[in-house]
């Protein structure tokens, strides 16, 4: 399969600080992609560069054959590349219903609004019970469901999740992981940043270790490593 | 009876003007997170444009709507020129105070150059007077009292019942997340300014219909609108609306019982007390967002 997303030599950062150093990777050739690595090494920054929240200083990003580097975040949403940011801050004073309506804001997603809303409710029945409730009054797990639900309303062709289970209690985390697996089985390719390696090994077919703003190691299918080996990569040998 | 009628009427009337002004300030604050200090100048400009169009021979019913629409454009342009380029700067709130003050003073002096210092007046919305509860009032003022709540209700409906309004409320709360659902954040900022400027322009037209206009006519209403949003809480638009009427009634009562001279002092006294007890404003929740 051709990769759905290719990142070629992206250099990006904040102000004068460069965070990503000529990073390259591919997604979609083997299935879902997992990104992992120590905190503060540029995973979130990479995702922000991909979704157009941050303009890269150099390099090229292609999504499904189209060069999307330099496009606005809105234009990128219009191509179906949807990014769920880290930390589920969302829209604290909007209701779940409002968030879902916003998810379907782009002209591309609008015609599928009803169908996608049904999918979201089926995936996260808890949200239906709290449909008119403000996001700020929800638990962390529920807010994450709203984040992912909003992204599904955008009718994604590729879904990027930045640490979806961050800070969740174990039981809630397991439920959320199961839902993410469901989304994948429903045919949406995923790029997922996660600290939980077990979850990544189960969900994804290809892994990248991001270290100091570059890919330190790529793990392709067939080269599966065990947990211990990954941990030793994580912490340096 | 006539005391009550006078306070009630004066409160409703002043409250309407304050609400019309304050709501625009609040809209810009909640969506963009800046204070627009050229808001008073928008009010003046709306009135002068309306006056000019009437001078050119247009009937008021045509001139006033055109002036309001032109003001939307003015608001958009001002936003694009002195606010948008600064978004993302660390000291944006302070910097925008300065840039909007500067732009405002430029426009004010421009108005002075074009139209001169002579006071002007524009036609009333409705000519004539009547008596209610023993108090003589002009039909123009009654029209303002009736129209303002309708416009504010329409704004509320727009913000809360339409998808575009929802988008404006969303930008107010989280800019990154707004980008990620595909909102045109820049255009929404422009829209917030355009709506605010239109409302200010309309307030100017209201005012120019019963009081003489001058190029500095907006500065006192701007000050009052600032008091209203600080008093009512800058986190929403319903807070300032309630506060505007409350302050209107307060002023009307004060000037009836203590005279016009004491009213500003008493108003500031109440404002300071409010800020000591509830720094976020009396009707405010603790977050930013339109509701
Ligand atoms: N908005 C920002 N402004 C300046 N520096 C930032 C900003 N966001 C992140 N950084 C810095 O960029 C580096 C990479 O951060 P990030 O991409 O969030 O890493 P990760 O997601 O891998 O934990 C860190 O050193 C962080 O301090
Ligand atoms: Mg991160």
XYZ file of C-alpha atoms and ligand atoms in Angstrom:
556
model
C 0.000 0.000 0.000
C 1.118 3.544 -0.639
C 1.669 5.644 2.431
C -1.277 7.992 3.097
C 0.981 10.498 4.836
C 4.642 11.258 4.204
C 6.674 13.684 6.225
C 9.917 14.635 4.502
C 12.645 16.524 6.290
C 10.490 18.732 8.501
C 12.294 21.326 10.572
C 10.083 23.296 12.929
C 10.000 24.961 16.310
C 8.839 27.917 18.331
C 10.484 31.275 17.748
C 14.214 30.770 17.597
C 14.057 27.362 19.231
C 14.153 24.476 16.786
C 12.342 21.408 18.105
C 12.097 19.170 15.039
C 15.348 18.552 13.190
C 14.835 17.346 9.658
C 12.379 14.634 10.702
C 10.971 12.191 8.158
C 8.425 9.416 8.454
C 5.642 7.636 6.630
C 2.226 6.454 7.708
C -0.313 4.088 6.255
C 1.932 1.704 4.386
C 1.529 -1.021 6.984
C -1.524 0.159 8.897
C -1.703 2.288 12.001
C 1.351 4.162 13.178
C 2.453 4.707 16.743
C 4.806 7.420 17.922
C 6.508 7.184 21.270
C 9.459 8.639 23.055
C 10.413 10.697 26.049
C 8.417 13.808 26.955
C 9.402 17.107 25.430
C 11.119 15.620 22.365
C 8.760 16.992 19.768
C 5.922 14.510 19.200
C 3.210 17.088 19.793
C 5.159 19.630 17.769
C 5.310 17.188 14.855
C 1.550 16.639 14.965
C 0.974 20.395 15.100
C 3.159 20.840 12.035
C 1.228 18.115 10.206
C -2.176 19.625 10.953
C -1.083 23.151 10.062
C -1.256 24.657 13.553
C 2.449 25.324 13.242
C 4.249 26.310 10.047
C 7.358 24.236 9.428
C 10.529 26.140 8.533
C 11.398 23.625 5.862
C 10.399 20.226 4.580
C 7.390 18.740 2.887
C 4.243 16.973 4.044
C 2.112 14.986 1.650
C -1.332 13.659 2.428
C -2.771 11.167 -0.002
C -0.567 12.439 -2.806
C -1.363 16.115 -2.150
C 1.286 18.506 -0.856
C -0.249 20.017 2.264
C 2.804 21.836 3.591
C 1.970 25.514 3.877
C -1.802 24.956 3.836
C -3.861 26.505 6.617
C -5.211 24.271 9.367
C -8.680 24.833 7.947
C -7.643 23.698 4.486
C -6.028 20.608 5.987
C -9.216 19.763 7.902
C -10.894 20.082 4.511
C -8.712 17.274 3.144
C -9.880 14.914 5.876
C -6.725 14.885 7.973
C -8.057 15.331 11.500
C -5.956 15.964 14.608
C -7.132 15.401 18.175
C -4.796 17.563 20.261
C -3.189 16.584 23.532
C -4.907 17.482 26.800
C -8.598 17.562 25.735
C -9.018 21.259 26.599
C -11.695 21.583 23.942
C -14.445 24.192 24.328
C -15.117 24.253 28.066
C -18.375 26.204 27.956
C -19.951 24.486 24.992
C -22.202 21.461 25.285
C -21.379 18.077 23.806
C -24.044 18.745 21.168
C -22.305 22.021 20.239
C -18.932 20.295 19.947
C -20.410 17.678 17.618
C -21.957 20.427 15.463
C -18.560 22.127 15.280
C -16.897 18.862 14.312
C -19.160 18.797 11.267
C -18.417 22.450 10.387
C -16.314 21.861 7.301
C -18.207 21.565 4.002
C -16.648 18.131 3.529
C -18.097 16.790 6.786
C -21.478 18.514 6.728
C -23.305 16.037 4.468
C -22.250 13.159 6.749
C -23.290 14.880 9.973
C -26.261 12.677 10.919
C -24.501 9.446 10.002
C -21.358 10.390 11.935
C -23.353 11.505 14.964
C -24.919 8.074 15.075
C -21.477 6.469 14.938
C -20.203 8.653 17.777
C -23.189 7.891 19.975
C -22.806 4.194 19.303
C -19.110 4.338 20.132
C -19.554 6.508 23.221
C -23.077 5.917 24.601
C -22.104 7.907 27.713
C -21.999 11.082 25.647
C -25.639 10.688 24.639
C -26.650 10.749 28.305
C -24.890 14.092 28.784
C -25.619 15.579 25.387
C -26.603 19.064 26.647
C -24.009 19.226 29.420
C -21.099 21.661 29.271
C -17.710 20.133 28.547
C -16.168 21.682 31.665
C -18.498 19.634 33.844
C -17.371 16.304 32.350
C -14.757 13.904 33.698
C -11.370 13.568 31.995
C -12.409 10.355 30.266
C -15.633 11.883 29.012
C -13.794 14.942 27.744
C -11.461 12.691 25.797
C -14.500 10.963 24.318
C -15.842 14.379 23.258
C -12.476 15.227 21.681
C -12.403 12.024 19.694
C -16.118 12.254 18.923
C -15.676 15.779 17.572
C -12.884 14.512 15.324
C -15.077 11.675 14.061
C -17.748 14.242 13.191
C -15.148 15.790 10.850
C -15.371 12.614 8.745
C -11.654 11.748 9.011
C -9.706 9.956 6.314
C -6.751 9.891 8.695
C -7.086 10.417 12.421
C -4.223 11.668 14.572
C -4.487 11.163 18.331
C -2.064 12.869 20.707
C -1.812 10.915 23.981
C -5.502 9.994 24.179
C -5.142 8.122 27.480
C -3.030 10.711 29.278
C -4.063 11.052 32.910
C -6.970 8.590 32.780
C -7.755 6.045 35.502
C -6.890 2.458 34.444
C -10.463 1.249 33.960
C -11.468 4.279 31.911
C -8.261 4.036 29.964
C -9.036 0.425 28.998
C -12.488 1.451 27.781
C -11.034 4.273 25.723
C -8.375 2.012 24.198
C -11.132 -0.392 23.182
C -13.017 2.467 21.518
C -9.914 3.544 19.625
C -9.489 -0.046 18.435
C -13.120 0.077 17.263
C -12.458 3.241 15.285
C -9.516 1.572 13.608
C -11.576 -1.523 12.794
C -14.174 0.809 11.286
C -11.601 1.622 8.611
C -10.070 4.912 9.724
C -6.264 4.807 9.639
C -4.621 6.173 12.787
C -1.481 7.910 13.931
C -1.271 7.694 17.696
C 1.163 9.192 20.175
C 1.108 7.198 23.396
C 3.155 6.545 26.495
C 1.483 3.165 26.939
C 3.608 0.885 24.776
C 1.362 -2.149 25.331
C -1.549 -0.254 23.839
C 0.576 0.910 20.887
C 1.813 -2.617 20.203
C -1.770 -3.847 20.132
C -3.154 -0.982 18.050
C -0.434 -0.203 15.538
C 1.623 -2.026 12.937
C 4.492 0.421 12.704
C 6.280 2.369 15.442
C 8.576 5.349 15.491
C 10.692 6.337 18.444
C 10.994 10.129 18.408
C 14.015 11.451 20.211
C 15.447 14.979 20.159
C 13.120 16.002 17.352
C 14.125 13.215 14.985
C 13.264 9.576 14.374
C 15.675 7.525 16.449
C 14.295 4.132 15.472
C 11.622 2.779 13.177
C 9.996 -0.528 13.925
C 8.245 -2.151 10.964
C 5.990 -5.200 11.010
C 8.000 -8.370 11.357
C 10.568 -6.591 13.438
C 8.329 -6.671 16.469
C 10.177 -6.057 19.646
C 9.236 -6.996 23.124
C 8.427 -4.574 25.802
C 11.838 -4.793 27.455
C 13.693 -3.870 24.296
C 11.470 -0.855 23.732
C 11.959 0.271 27.287
C 15.692 0.111 26.871
C 15.438 2.229 23.698
C 13.304 4.666 25.590
C 15.780 5.231 28.328
C 18.950 4.889 26.300
C 21.018 1.772 26.573
C -46.037 57.836 40.445
C -44.250 60.313 38.251
C -40.992 59.733 40.183
C -41.161 56.031 39.468
C -42.071 56.641 35.847
C -39.191 59.036 35.416
C -36.632 56.660 36.931
C -38.024 53.713 35.015
C -38.023 55.569 31.742
C -34.602 57.177 32.250
C -33.141 53.825 33.299
C -34.541 51.961 30.314
C -33.333 54.640 27.949
C -29.783 55.008 29.288
C -29.588 51.253 29.836
C -30.433 50.666 26.168
C -27.599 52.883 24.966
C -25.120 51.372 27.424
C -26.156 47.848 26.496
C -25.777 48.561 22.796
C -22.241 49.825 23.366
C -21.153 47.339 26.010
C -22.265 44.287 24.091
C -19.829 45.083 21.278
C -16.937 45.548 23.676
C -17.810 42.264 25.350
C -18.144 40.457 22.021
C -14.653 41.535 20.984
C -13.198 40.729 24.371
C -14.713 37.249 24.520
C -13.776 36.249 20.980
C -10.374 37.869 20.553
C -9.376 38.630 24.122
C -8.616 42.316 23.540
C -10.231 45.574 24.580
C -11.142 47.804 21.688
C -10.557 51.399 22.703
C -11.751 52.734 19.370
C -15.241 51.487 20.208
C -16.374 55.010 21.143
C -15.020 56.306 17.862
C -17.099 53.680 16.026
C -20.119 55.206 17.688
C -19.188 58.697 16.530
C -18.364 57.574 13.015
C -21.685 55.742 12.646
C -23.512 58.918 13.577
C -21.470 61.103 11.205
C -21.828 58.733 8.283
C -25.588 58.674 8.858
C -25.603 62.468 9.049
C -23.619 62.742 5.816
C -25.959 60.390 3.968
C -28.987 62.343 5.169
C -27.240 65.559 4.067
C -26.792 64.009 0.633
C -30.530 63.673 0.470
C -31.149 60.063 1.438
C -34.166 59.412 3.631
C -33.268 58.331 7.187
C -34.788 54.881 6.620
C -32.184 54.273 3.918
C -29.296 56.273 5.358
C -29.296 54.599 8.783
C -29.039 50.991 7.571
C -26.317 51.982 5.092
C -24.355 53.675 7.885
C -24.642 50.548 10.015
C -23.390 48.346 7.178
C -20.527 50.743 6.421
C -19.570 50.549 10.094
C -19.355 46.766 9.827
C -16.765 47.313 7.096
C -14.922 49.868 9.194
C -14.794 47.424 12.109
C -13.481 44.685 9.850
C -10.765 46.917 8.394
C -9.688 48.223 11.774
C -9.410 44.663 13.044
C -7.384 43.593 10.041
C -5.022 46.553 10.303
C -4.336 47.114 13.997
C -5.435 43.934 15.771
C -4.889 40.881 13.587
C -1.174 41.501 12.948
C -0.581 41.481 16.709
C -2.393 38.265 17.566
C -0.041 35.827 19.219
C 2.142 38.528 20.779
C 2.724 38.041 24.474
C 1.424 41.472 25.572
C -1.480 41.563 23.175
C -4.004 43.076 25.588
C -1.837 46.113 26.321
C -0.535 46.499 22.801
C -4.042 46.480 21.365
C -5.178 49.075 23.896
C -2.511 51.313 22.430
C -3.085 50.513 18.752
C -6.864 50.899 19.009
C -6.469 54.143 20.976
C -4.116 55.417 18.292
C -6.407 54.372 15.440
C -9.347 55.883 17.299
C -7.638 59.219 17.732
C -6.672 59.196 14.068
C -10.291 58.611 13.052
C -11.489 61.228 15.527
C -9.166 63.846 14.061
C -10.119 62.742 10.571
C -13.764 63.352 11.451
C -12.855 66.752 12.842
C -11.053 67.636 9.613
C -13.812 66.382 7.335
C -16.888 67.505 9.225
C -15.569 70.327 11.391
C -16.192 71.035 15.070
C -19.734 72.447 14.615
C -22.307 70.281 16.377
C -24.706 68.438 14.168
C -27.900 66.514 14.605
C -29.490 63.707 12.660
C -33.216 63.062 12.306
C -34.982 61.297 15.146
C -36.161 57.736 14.506
C -39.693 58.970 15.115
C -40.626 62.633 15.504
C -42.883 63.844 18.282
C -43.498 63.605 21.993
C -45.956 61.961 24.314
C -46.669 61.672 28.027
C -46.395 58.439 29.963
C -47.277 58.321 33.659
C -47.027 62.073 33.889
C -43.613 62.228 32.279
C -43.056 63.851 28.920
C -40.955 61.689 26.639
C -39.945 61.775 22.996
C -41.037 59.063 20.626
C -37.405 58.768 19.552
C -36.448 57.641 23.029
C -39.342 55.199 23.178
C -38.244 53.773 19.838
C -34.745 53.210 21.248
C -36.171 51.527 24.338
C -38.179 49.163 22.139
C -35.642 48.512 19.373
C -32.598 47.844 21.558
C -33.926 44.708 23.297
C -35.043 43.388 19.921
C -31.560 43.834 18.484
C -29.911 42.337 21.537
C -32.307 39.399 21.376
C -31.464 38.941 17.713
C -27.757 38.952 18.580
C -28.387 36.396 21.296
C -30.300 34.204 18.866
C -27.522 34.534 16.315
C -24.871 33.502 18.842
C -26.879 30.681 20.382
C -29.049 29.335 17.601
C -26.930 29.473 14.439
C -23.858 27.525 13.405
C -21.939 30.709 12.630
C -22.790 32.026 16.090
C -21.619 28.729 17.538
C -18.350 29.180 15.664
C -17.911 32.640 17.208
C -18.513 31.229 20.678
C -16.035 28.448 19.963
C -13.225 30.787 18.897
C -13.831 32.667 22.114
C -12.942 29.560 24.084
C -10.136 27.774 22.335
C -8.359 29.008 19.265
C -6.323 25.877 18.502
C -9.328 23.623 18.817
C -11.221 26.015 16.527
C -8.525 25.654 13.878
C -8.708 21.883 14.244
C -12.411 21.718 13.428
C -11.792 23.868 10.374
C -13.075 27.245 11.527
C -11.811 30.324 9.709
C -10.502 31.979 12.839
C -9.300 35.156 11.103
C -12.673 35.732 9.467
C -14.463 35.121 12.765
C -12.283 37.748 14.435
C -13.206 40.144 11.653
C -16.872 39.260 12.108
C -16.745 39.949 15.851
C -15.287 43.387 15.171
C -17.751 44.061 12.367
C -20.751 43.252 14.562
C -19.356 45.316 17.421
C -18.732 48.312 15.162
C -22.228 48.088 13.651
C -23.833 48.062 17.071
C -21.690 51.009 18.168
C -22.595 52.869 14.976
C -26.270 52.234 15.629
C -25.855 53.531 19.186
C -24.304 56.642 17.629
C -27.281 57.089 15.331
C -29.597 56.714 18.331
C -27.642 59.330 20.230
C -27.295 61.741 17.315
C -31.076 61.792 17.070
C -31.610 63.512 20.399
C -28.329 65.164 21.302
C -25.854 67.278 19.352
C -23.034 65.305 17.789
C -19.367 66.140 17.953
C -16.221 64.236 16.995
C -15.621 63.372 20.672
C -19.181 62.218 21.335
C -18.010 58.612 21.723
C -15.587 59.009 24.573
C -18.090 59.250 27.402
C -20.152 56.297 26.107
C -16.914 54.292 25.769
C -16.092 55.006 29.391
C -19.603 54.008 30.420
C -19.422 50.840 28.351
C -16.138 49.956 30.039
C -17.753 50.480 33.430
C -20.649 48.303 32.338
C -18.488 45.397 31.205
C -16.260 45.589 34.270
C -19.349 45.732 36.461
C -21.251 43.018 34.640
C -18.299 40.765 33.954
C -16.494 40.583 30.674
C -16.880 36.871 30.270
C -20.188 36.818 28.456
C -22.564 39.106 26.631
C -25.593 38.563 28.849
C -23.713 39.871 31.917
C -22.997 43.276 30.374
C -26.557 43.543 29.056
C -28.030 43.109 32.530
C -25.371 45.390 33.980
C -26.115 48.077 31.398
C -29.750 48.271 32.436
C -28.882 48.049 36.124
C -26.494 50.970 35.774
C -29.053 52.836 33.714
C -31.611 52.487 36.514
C -29.019 53.320 39.136
C -28.054 56.511 37.331
C -31.666 57.495 36.777
C -32.469 56.972 40.454
C -29.345 58.814 41.611
C -29.938 61.813 39.445
C -33.564 61.945 40.537
C -32.804 61.807 44.256
C -29.323 63.319 44.515
C -28.960 65.279 41.294
C -26.853 64.829 38.191
C -23.810 66.214 39.973
C -23.493 63.294 42.412
C -24.339 60.524 39.984
C -20.843 59.783 38.588
C -19.320 59.737 42.084
C -21.980 57.347 43.364
C -21.605 55.162 40.283
C -17.863 54.844 40.743
C -18.401 54.151 44.443
C -20.641 51.218 43.573
C -18.184 50.053 40.914
C -15.262 50.034 43.343
C -17.307 48.160 45.934
C -18.321 45.586 43.316
C -14.747 45.033 42.257
C -13.670 44.577 45.862
C -16.317 41.952 46.515
C -16.483 40.273 43.093
C -13.474 41.172 40.936
C -14.815 39.089 38.045
C -18.009 41.187 37.858
C -21.433 40.539 39.308
C -22.918 38.396 36.564
C -19.749 36.649 35.505
C -18.776 33.046 35.622
C -15.069 32.629 35.887
C -14.228 31.773 32.326
C -14.214 33.562 29.018
C -16.941 32.654 26.601
C -20.029 34.005 24.929
C -23.410 33.108 26.314
N 4.185 26.722 22.566
C 5.485 26.447 22.774
N 6.389 27.452 22.822
C 7.693 27.200 23.021
N 8.209 25.981 23.183
C 7.368 24.929 23.164
C 5.959 25.118 22.961
N 5.373 23.900 22.973
C 6.347 23.015 23.175
N 7.561 23.612 23.299
C 8.860 22.946 23.493
O 9.074 22.083 22.413
C 9.673 20.902 22.843
C 8.889 19.716 22.349
O 7.619 19.697 22.961
P 6.476 18.703 22.524
O 6.380 18.699 21.052
O 5.266 19.089 23.294
O 7.028 17.310 23.025
P 6.286 15.940 23.311
O 4.927 16.005 22.733
O 7.147 14.930 22.664
O 6.238 15.773 24.792
C 9.765 20.994 24.358
O 11.096 21.345 24.683
C 8.815 22.073 24.711
O 9.277 22.753 25.846
Mg 3.091 15.868 23.654
